[in-house]
CSV table of N, CA and C and ligand atoms in Angstrom, one decimal:
chain,number,residue,atom,x,y,z
A,1,MET,N,22.1,-31.0,76.2
A,1,MET,CA,22.5,-30.4,75.0
A,1,MET,C,23.5,-29.2,75.2
A,2,SER,N,24.5,-29.1,74.4
A,2,SER,CA,25.6,-28.2,74.8
A,2,SER,C,24.8,-26.7,74.6
A,3,PHE,N,25.9,-25.7,75.0
A,3,PHE,CA,25.4,-24.2,75.0
A,3,PHE,C,25.3,-24.2,73.5
A,4,ASP,N,26.2,-24.5,72.6
A,4,ASP,CA,26.2,-24.0,71.1
A,4,ASP,C,25.0,-24.5,70.6
A,5,ASN,N,24.3,-25.7,70.7
A,5,ASN,CA,23.4,-26.2,70.2
A,5,ASN,C,22.0,-25.6,70.7
A,6,LEU,N,22.1,-25.2,72.0
A,6,LEU,CA,21.0,-24.4,72.6
A,6,LEU,C,20.9,-23.0,71.9
A,7,ASP,N,22.1,-22.4,71.7
A,7,ASP,CA,21.9,-21.1,71.0
A,7,ASP,C,21.3,-21.3,69.6
A,8,THR,N,21.8,-22.3,69.1
A,8,THR,CA,21.4,-22.4,67.7
A,8,THR,C,19.7,-22.8,67.7
A,9,LEU,N,19.3,-23.7,68.6
A,9,LEU,CA,18.0,-23.8,68.9
A,9,LEU,C,17.1,-22.6,69.0
A,10,TYR,N,17.6,-21.7,69.9
A,10,TYR,CA,17.1,-20.4,70.3
A,10,TYR,C,16.9,-19.5,69.1
A,11,ARG,N,18.0,-19.6,68.3
A,11,ARG,CA,18.0,-18.6,67.1
A,11,ARG,C,16.8,-19.0,66.1
A,12,GLN,N,16.9,-20.2,65.9
A,12,GLN,CA,15.7,-20.9,64.9
A,12,GLN,C,14.4,-20.6,65.6
A,13,VAL,N,14.3,-20.7,66.9
A,13,VAL,CA,12.9,-20.1,67.3
A,13,VAL,C,12.4,-18.6,67.1
A,14,ILE,N,13.4,-18.0,67.3
A,14,ILE,CA,13.3,-16.6,67.1
A,14,ILE,C,13.2,-16.1,65.8
A,15,MET,N,13.7,-16.9,64.9
A,15,MET,CA,13.6,-16.6,63.4
A,15,MET,C,12.3,-17.0,62.8
A,16,ASP,N,11.7,-18.1,63.5
A,16,ASP,CA,10.5,-18.9,63.2
A,16,ASP,C,9.3,-17.8,63.6
A,17,HIS,N,9.5,-17.2,64.7
A,17,HIS,CA,8.5,-16.5,65.2
A,17,HIS,C,8.5,-15.1,64.3
A,18,TYR,N,9.6,-14.6,63.9
A,18,TYR,CA,9.8,-13.5,63.1
A,18,TYR,C,9.2,-13.7,61.7
A,19,LYS,N,9.7,-14.7,61.1
A,19,LYS,CA,9.2,-15.0,59.7
A,19,LYS,C,7.7,-15.6,59.6
A,20,ASN,N,7.3,-16.1,60.7
A,20,ASN,CA,6.0,-16.6,60.7
A,20,ASN,C,5.2,-16.2,62.0
A,21,PRO,N,4.8,-14.9,62.1
A,21,PRO,CA,4.3,-14.4,63.5
A,21,PRO,C,3.0,-14.9,64.0
A,22,ARG,N,2.9,-15.4,65.1
A,22,ARG,CA,1.6,-15.7,65.4
A,22,ARG,C,0.9,-14.8,66.0
A,23,ASN,N,-0.4,-14.7,65.8
A,23,ASN,CA,-1.4,-13.6,66.2
A,23,ASN,C,-1.1,-12.3,65.9
A,24,ARG,N,-0.6,-12.0,64.5
A,24,ARG,CA,-0.3,-10.9,63.9
A,24,ARG,C,-1.6,-10.4,63.3
A,25,GLY,N,-2.0,-9.2,63.5
A,25,GLY,CA,-3.3,-8.7,62.9
A,25,GLY,C,-4.0,-7.8,63.9
A,26,GLU,N,-5.2,-7.5,63.4
A,26,GLU,CA,-6.1,-6.6,64.2
A,26,GLU,C,-7.0,-7.7,64.9
A,27,LEU,N,-7.6,-7.2,66.3
A,27,LEU,CA,-8.5,-7.9,66.6
A,27,LEU,C,-9.9,-7.2,66.6
A,28,GLU,N,-10.9,-8.1,65.9
A,28,GLU,CA,-12.2,-7.3,66.1
A,28,GLU,C,-12.7,-7.4,67.6
A,29,ASP,N,-13.4,-6.5,67.9
A,29,ASP,CA,-14.0,-6.5,69.5
A,29,ASP,C,-12.8,-6.4,70.4
A,30,ASP,N,-11.7,-5.9,70.1
A,30,ASP,CA,-10.7,-5.8,71.1
A,30,ASP,C,-11.2,-4.8,72.3
A,31,SER,N,-11.2,-5.2,73.5
A,31,SER,CA,-11.4,-4.4,74.7
A,31,SER,C,-10.3,-3.3,75.1
A,32,LEU,N,-9.2,-3.8,74.5
A,32,LEU,CA,-8.2,-2.9,74.9
A,32,LEU,C,-7.0,-2.8,73.7
A,33,MET,N,-6.6,-1.4,73.1
A,33,MET,CA,-5.7,-1.3,72.2
A,33,MET,C,-4.5,-0.6,72.9
A,34,ILE,N,-3.2,-1.0,72.8
A,34,ILE,CA,-2.1,-0.2,73.4
A,34,ILE,C,-1.1,0.0,72.4
A,35,ASP,N,-0.8,1.4,72.2
A,35,ASP,CA,0.1,1.8,71.2
A,35,ASP,C,1.3,2.1,71.9
A,36,MET,N,2.5,1.5,71.7
A,36,MET,CA,3.7,1.8,72.2
A,36,MET,C,5.0,1.8,71.5
A,37,ASN,N,5.9,2.7,71.8
A,37,ASN,CA,7.1,2.7,70.8
A,37,ASN,C,8.2,2.5,71.7
A,38,ASN,N,9.2,2.1,71.0
A,38,ASN,CA,10.6,2.0,71.5
A,38,ASN,C,11.4,3.0,71.4
A,39,PRO,N,11.5,4.1,72.5
A,39,PRO,CA,12.1,5.5,72.4
A,39,PRO,C,13.6,5.3,71.6
A,40,THR,N,14.3,4.2,71.9
A,40,THR,CA,15.8,4.2,71.4
A,40,THR,C,15.5,4.1,69.7
A,41,CYS,N,14.6,3.6,69.2
A,41,CYS,CA,14.6,3.5,67.6
A,41,CYS,C,13.4,4.0,67.1
A,42,GLY,N,12.3,4.4,67.8
A,42,GLY,CA,11.1,4.8,67.2
A,42,GLY,C,10.1,3.6,66.7
A,43,ASP,N,10.6,2.5,66.6
A,43,ASP,CA,9.6,1.2,66.3
A,43,ASP,C,8.6,1.1,67.2
A,44,ARG,N,7.4,0.9,66.7
A,44,ARG,CA,6.2,0.6,67.4
A,44,ARG,C,5.3,-0.6,67.3
A,45,ILE,N,4.5,-0.8,68.4
A,45,ILE,CA,3.7,-1.9,68.4
A,45,ILE,C,2.2,-1.6,68.9
A,46,GLN,N,1.2,-2.0,68.2
A,46,GLN,CA,0.1,-1.8,68.5
A,46,GLN,C,-0.5,-3.2,69.1
A,47,LEU,N,-0.9,-3.5,70.3
A,47,LEU,CA,-1.1,-4.6,70.8
A,47,LEU,C,-2.9,-4.7,71.1
A,48,HIS,N,-3.6,-5.6,70.7
A,48,HIS,CA,-4.8,-5.7,70.9
A,48,HIS,C,-5.1,-6.7,71.7
A,49,LEU,N,-6.0,-6.5,73.0
A,49,LEU,CA,-6.3,-7.5,73.9
A,49,LEU,C,-7.8,-7.7,73.9
A,50,GLN,N,-8.1,-8.6,74.1
A,50,GLN,CA,-9.6,-8.9,74.7
A,50,GLN,C,-9.5,-9.5,76.0
A,51,VAL,N,-10.0,-8.7,76.9
A,51,VAL,CA,-9.9,-9.2,78.4
A,51,VAL,C,-11.3,-9.4,78.8
A,52,THR,N,-11.9,-10.5,79.3
A,52,THR,CA,-13.1,-10.8,79.9
A,52,THR,C,-12.9,-11.6,81.1
A,53,ASP,N,-13.7,-10.9,82.1
A,53,ASP,CA,-13.7,-11.7,83.5
A,53,ASP,C,-12.4,-12.0,84.0
A,54,GLY,N,-11.4,-11.0,84.0
A,54,GLY,CA,-10.1,-11.2,84.5
A,54,GLY,C,-9.2,-12.2,83.8
A,55,LYS,N,-9.6,-12.3,82.5
A,55,LYS,CA,-8.7,-13.5,81.7
A,55,LYS,C,-8.5,-12.8,80.4
A,56,VAL,N,-7.4,-13.1,79.8
A,56,VAL,CA,-7.0,-12.8,78.4
A,56,VAL,C,-7.7,-13.4,77.5
A,57,GLU,N,-8.7,-13.4,77.0
A,57,GLU,CA,-9.3,-14.1,76.0
A,57,GLU,C,-8.5,-14.2,74.6
A,58,ASP,N,-8.1,-13.0,74.2
A,58,ASP,CA,-7.4,-13.1,72.9
A,58,ASP,C,-6.3,-11.9,73.0
A,59,ALA,N,-5.3,-12.2,72.0
A,59,ALA,CA,-4.2,-11.2,72.1
A,59,ALA,C,-3.6,-11.2,70.7
A,60,MET,N,-3.6,-9.8,70.0
A,60,MET,CA,-2.9,-9.9,68.6
A,60,MET,C,-2.2,-8.5,68.8
A,61,PHE,N,-1.2,-8.5,67.7
A,61,PHE,CA,-0.4,-7.5,67.5
A,61,PHE,C,-0.1,-7.1,66.1
A,62,GLU,N,0.0,-5.7,66.1
A,62,GLU,CA,0.6,-5.0,64.7
A,62,GLU,C,1.9,-4.4,64.7
A,63,GLY,N,2.4,-3.6,63.9
A,63,GLY,CA,3.6,-2.8,64.0
A,63,GLY,C,4.8,-3.4,63.3
A,64,GLU,N,5.7,-2.5,63.4
A,64,GLU,CA,7.1,-2.8,62.7
A,64,GLU,C,8.2,-2.8,63.6
A,65,GLY,N,9.1,-3.6,63.6
A,65,GLY,CA,10.4,-3.3,64.4
A,65,GLY,C,11.2,-4.6,64.0
A,66,CYS,N,12.5,-4.7,64.6
A,66,CYS,CA,13.5,-5.6,64.5
A,66,CYS,C,12.8,-7.1,64.6
A,67,SER,N,13.8,-7.9,64.3
A,67,SER,CA,13.4,-9.2,64.7
A,67,SER,C,13.3,-9.7,65.8
A,68,ILE,N,13.9,-9.1,66.9
A,68,ILE,CA,13.7,-9.3,68.2
A,68,ILE,C,12.4,-8.9,68.7
A,69,SER,N,12.0,-7.6,68.3
A,69,SER,CA,10.7,-7.1,69.1
A,69,SER,C,9.4,-7.7,68.5
A,70,MET,N,9.5,-8.1,67.1
A,70,MET,CA,8.6,-8.8,66.3
A,70,MET,C,8.2,-10.3,67.0
A,71,SER,N,9.5,-10.9,67.0
A,71,SER,CA,9.4,-12.3,67.6
A,71,SER,C,8.9,-12.3,69.0
A,72,SER,N,9.3,-11.2,69.8
A,72,SER,CA,8.9,-11.2,71.2
A,72,SER,C,7.3,-11.0,71.1
A,73,ALA,N,6.9,-10.0,70.4
A,73,ALA,CA,5.6,-10.0,70.3
A,73,ALA,C,4.6,-11.2,70.0
A,74,SER,N,5.2,-11.8,68.9
A,74,SER,CA,4.4,-13.2,68.8
A,74,SER,C,4.7,-14.2,70.0
A,75,MET,N,5.7,-14.2,70.6
A,75,MET,CA,5.9,-15.2,71.8
A,75,MET,C,5.2,-14.7,72.7
A,76,MET,N,5.1,-13.5,73.0
A,76,MET,CA,4.2,-12.9,74.2
A,76,MET,C,2.7,-13.3,74.0
A,77,THR,N,2.2,-12.9,72.8
A,77,THR,CA,0.6,-13.1,72.6
A,77,THR,C,0.4,-14.7,72.6
A,78,GLN,N,1.4,-15.4,72.2
A,78,GLN,CA,0.9,-17.0,72.4
A,78,GLN,C,1.1,-17.2,73.9
A,79,ALA,N,2.0,-16.7,74.4
A,79,ALA,CA,2.1,-17.2,75.9
A,79,ALA,C,0.9,-16.5,76.9
A,80,ILE,N,0.4,-15.5,76.5
A,80,ILE,CA,-0.7,-14.9,77.5
A,80,ILE,C,-2.3,-15.5,77.1
A,81,LYS,N,-2.4,-15.7,76.0
A,81,LYS,CA,-3.6,-16.2,75.5
A,81,LYS,C,-4.4,-17.1,76.4
A,82,GLY,N,-5.5,-16.8,77.0
A,82,GLY,CA,-6.2,-17.8,77.8
A,82,GLY,C,-5.8,-17.8,79.2
A,83,LYS,N,-4.7,-17.0,79.8
A,83,LYS,CA,-4.3,-16.8,81.0
A,83,LYS,C,-5.0,-15.7,81.9
A,84,PRO,N,-5.1,-15.9,83.0
A,84,PRO,CA,-5.7,-14.8,84.1
A,84,PRO,C,-4.8,-13.9,83.8
A,85,ILE,N,-5.3,-12.5,83.9
A,85,ILE,CA,-4.5,-11.3,83.9
A,85,ILE,C,-3.4,-11.2,84.9
A,86,ASP,N,-3.5,-11.7,86.0
A,86,ASP,CA,-2.6,-11.6,87.1
A,86,ASP,C,-1.4,-12.7,86.6
A,87,ASP,N,-1.8,-13.7,85.9
A,87,ASP,CA,-0.6,-14.7,85.6
A,87,ASP,C,0.1,-13.8,84.4
A,88,ALA,N,-0.5,-13.3,83.6
A,88,ALA,CA,0.0,-12.4,82.5
A,88,ALA,C,1.0,-11.4,82.9
A,89,LEU,N,0.7,-10.8,84.0
A,89,LEU,CA,1.6,-9.9,84.7
A,89,LEU,C,2.8,-10.4,85.4
A,90,LYS,N,2.6,-11.5,86.1
A,90,LYS,CA,3.8,-12.2,86.5
A,90,LYS,C,4.5,-12.7,85.5
A,91,MET,N,4.1,-13.2,84.4
A,91,MET,CA,4.9,-13.7,83.2
A,91,MET,C,5.8,-12.6,82.9
A,92,SER,N,5.1,-11.3,82.7
A,92,SER,CA,6.1,-10.2,82.3
A,92,SER,C,7.1,-9.9,83.2
A,93,GLY,N,6.7,-9.8,84.6
A,93,GLY,CA,7.7,-9.7,85.6
A,93,GLY,C,8.8,-10.5,85.4
A,94,ALA,N,8.5,-11.8,85.2
A,94,ALA,CA,9.6,-13.0,85.0
A,94,ALA,C,10.3,-12.6,83.7
A,95,PHE,N,9.8,-12.4,82.6
A,95,PHE,CA,10.5,-11.9,81.4
A,95,PHE,C,11.6,-10.7,81.5
A,96,SER,N,11.1,-9.8,82.4
A,96,SER,CA,12.1,-8.6,82.7
A,96,SER,C,13.0,-9.2,83.5
A,97,GLN,N,12.9,-10.0,84.5
A,97,GLN,CA,13.9,-10.7,85.4
A,97,GLN,C,14.9,-11.4,84.4
A,98,MET,N,14.4,-12.0,83.5
A,98,MET,CA,15.4,-12.9,82.5
A,98,MET,C,16.0,-11.9,81.6
A,99,MET,N,15.5,-10.8,81.3
A,99,MET,CA,16.2,-9.8,80.5
A,99,MET,C,17.4,-8.9,81.4
A,100,LEU,N,17.3,-9.0,82.7
A,100,LEU,CA,18.3,-8.8,83.6
A,100,LEU,C,19.3,-9.7,84.0
A,101,GLY,N,19.2,-10.9,83.3
A,101,GLY,CA,20.1,-11.9,83.5
A,101,GLY,C,19.8,-12.7,84.8
A,102,GLU,N,18.5,-12.4,85.4
A,102,GLU,CA,18.5,-13.1,86.6
A,102,GLU,C,17.8,-14.4,86.7
A,103,ASP,N,17.9,-15.3,87.6
A,103,ASP,CA,17.1,-16.7,87.5
A,103,ASP,C,15.7,-16.4,87.6
A,104,VAL,N,15.2,-17.1,86.8
A,104,VAL,CA,13.7,-17.1,86.9
A,104,VAL,C,13.0,-18.5,87.4
A,105,ASP,N,12.3,-18.3,88.4
A,105,ASP,CA,11.8,-19.5,88.9
A,105,ASP,C,10.6,-20.1,88.1
A,106,SER,N,10.8,-21.2,87.2
A,106,SER,CA,9.9,-21.1,85.9
A,106,SER,C,8.8,-22.3,86.3
A,107,ASP,N,9.1,-22.7,87.9
A,107,ASP,CA,7.8,-23.7,88.2
A,107,ASP,C,6.5,-23.2,87.8
A,108,ASP,N,6.3,-21.9,88.4
A,108,ASP,CA,5.1,-21.5,88.3
A,108,ASP,C,4.8,-20.6,87.1
A,109,LEU,N,5.7,-20.6,86.1
A,109,LEU,CA,5.5,-19.6,85.1
A,109,LEU,C,6.0,-20.4,83.8
A,110,GLU,N,5.2,-20.5,82.7
A,110,GLU,CA,5.7,-20.9,81.7
A,110,GLU,C,5.7,-19.8,80.7
A,111,LEU,N,6.9,-19.4,80.3
A,111,LEU,CA,7.3,-18.3,79.0
A,111,LEU,C,7.1,-18.9,78.0
A,112,GLY,N,7.2,-20.3,77.8
A,112,GLY,CA,7.1,-20.8,76.4
A,112,GLY,C,8.2,-20.5,75.5
A,113,ASP,N,8.0,-20.2,74.3
A,113,ASP,CA,9.0,-19.9,73.2
A,113,ASP,C,9.8,-18.7,73.7
A,114,ALA,N,9.0,-18.1,74.5
A,114,ALA,CA,9.8,-16.6,75.0
A,114,ALA,C,11.1,-16.7,75.7
A,115,GLU,N,11.1,-18.1,76.2
A,115,GLU,CA,12.5,-18.4,76.9
A,115,GLU,C,13.7,-18.3,76.0
A,116,ALA,N,13.3,-18.6,74.6
A,116,ALA,CA,14.4,-18.4,73.6
A,116,ALA,C,15.2,-17.0,73.5
A,117,LEU,N,14.5,-16.0,74.1
A,117,LEU,CA,15.0,-14.6,74.1
A,117,LEU,C,16.0,-14.3,75.2
A,118,GLN,N,16.3,-15.5,76.1
A,118,GLN,CA,17.0,-15.2,77.2
A,118,GLN,C,18.5,-14.4,76.9
A,119,GLY,N,19.1,-15.0,75.7
A,119,GLY,CA,20.4,-14.5,75.4
A,119,GLY,C,20.5,-13.0,75.3
A,120,VAL,N,19.3,-12.2,75.0
A,120,VAL,CA,19.4,-10.8,74.6
A,120,VAL,C,19.8,-10.2,75.9
A,121,SER,N,19.6,-10.7,77.2
A,121,SER,CA,20.1,-10.3,78.4
A,121,SER,C,21.6,-9.7,78.3
A,122,LYS,N,22.5,-10.4,77.3
A,122,LYS,CA,23.9,-10.1,77.1
A,122,LYS,C,24.1,-8.9,76.3
A,123,PHE,N,22.9,-8.4,75.7
A,123,PHE,CA,23.1,-7.1,74.8
A,123,PHE,C,22.2,-6.0,75.1
A,124,PRO,N,22.7,-5.2,76.2
A,124,PRO,CA,21.7,-4.3,76.7
A,124,PRO,C,21.0,-3.3,75.8
A,125,ALA,N,21.6,-3.1,74.7
A,125,ALA,CA,21.0,-2.3,73.7
A,125,ALA,C,19.6,-2.8,73.1
A,126,ARG,N,19.6,-4.2,73.2
A,126,ARG,CA,18.5,-4.8,72.6
A,126,ARG,C,17.4,-5.3,73.6
A,127,ILE,N,17.5,-4.9,74.8
A,127,ILE,CA,16.6,-5.4,75.9
A,127,ILE,C,15.4,-4.6,75.8
A,128,LYS,N,15.4,-3.3,75.2
A,128,LYS,CA,14.1,-2.7,74.9
A,128,LYS,C,13.3,-3.0,73.8
A,129,CYS,N,14.0,-3.8,73.0
A,129,CYS,CA,13.3,-4.5,71.8
A,129,CYS,C,12.5,-5.8,72.4
A,130,ALA,N,13.1,-6.4,73.0
A,130,ALA,CA,12.6,-7.7,73.6
A,130,ALA,C,11.6,-7.5,74.6
A,131,THR,N,11.4,-6.3,75.5
A,131,THR,CA,10.5,-6.0,76.4
A,131,THR,C,9.3,-5.3,75.8
A,132,LEU,N,9.6,-4.6,74.7
A,132,LEU,CA,8.5,-3.7,74.1
A,132,LEU,C,7.0,-4.3,74.2
A,133,ALA,N,6.7,-5.6,73.7
A,133,ALA,CA,5.7,-6.0,73.7
A,133,ALA,C,5.0,-6.4,75.0
A,134,TRP,N,5.9,-6.7,75.8
A,134,TRP,CA,5.4,-7.2,77.2
A,134,TRP,C,5.2,-5.9,78.0
A,135,LYS,N,5.9,-4.8,77.8
A,135,LYS,CA,5.5,-3.4,78.5
A,135,LYS,C,4.1,-3.0,78.0
A,136,ALA,N,3.9,-3.2,76.9
A,136,ALA,CA,2.6,-2.8,76.1
A,136,ALA,C,1.5,-3.6,76.8
A,137,MET,N,1.6,-4.9,77.0
A,137,MET,CA,0.6,-5.7,77.8
A,137,MET,C,0.4,-5.1,79.3
A,138,GLU,N,1.6,-5.1,79.8
A,138,GLU,CA,1.4,-4.7,81.3
A,138,GLU,C,0.8,-3.3,81.5
A,139,LYS,N,0.9,-2.4,80.5
A,139,LYS,CA,0.4,-1.1,80.5
A,139,LYS,C,-1.3,-1.2,80.3
A,140,GLY,N,-1.6,-2.1,79.3
A,140,GLY,CA,-2.9,-2.3,79.0
A,140,GLY,C,-3.6,-3.0,80.2
A,141,ILE,N,-3.1,-4.0,80.8
A,141,ILE,CA,-3.7,-4.7,81.9
A,141,ILE,C,-4.0,-3.9,83.0
A,142,ASN,N,-2.8,-3.2,83.3
A,142,ASN,CA,-2.8,-2.3,84.5
A,142,ASN,C,-3.9,-1.1,84.4
A,143,GLU,N,-4.1,-0.6,83.2
A,143,GLU,CA,-5.1,0.4,82.9
A,143,GLU,C,-6.4,-0.2,83.2
A,144,GLU,N,-6.8,-1.4,82.7
A,144,GLU,CA,-7.9,-2.0,82.6
A,144,GLU,C,-8.3,-2.3,84.1
A,145,LYS,N,-7.1,-2.8,84.9
A,145,LYS,CA,-7.6,-2.9,86.5
A,145,LYS,C,-8.1,-1.7,87.0
B,1,FES,FE1,13.7,-1.0,67.1
B,1,FES,FE2,14.3,-3.4,68.1
B,1,FES,S1,15.5,-1.9,66.9
B,1,FES,S2,12.7,-2.5,68.4
């Protein structure tokens, strides 16, 4: 697939998550609620996580923000559901690496649709939009640990 086609595909994946967000809403019986904002624009996310026996049983989000932040939250919740918390943290590290334009060893990490955001690394002003949900997840899990 050419780079142009890949860009188009990635754009479609991002817009699909923005227009049809997965896991949007509140989680009943959530064990963790993390409220985080992007200091550069003030947009916020509330992330709800249900963590049981070291595993992310469920993840949902609320909040308002740009297409990148909201699609990233949708992709992130999709990616971490059902994963051990250590894997969720590793995924977040890999996502940050991807945002820095570094190569990610994808063998042991499945970022899923979130890989569609790799082009954001070329726009430093938008990186905080893309990492907002991931940072919220990291904060929640680290506090839980
Ligand atoms: Fe606010 Fe992207 S512009 S999160």
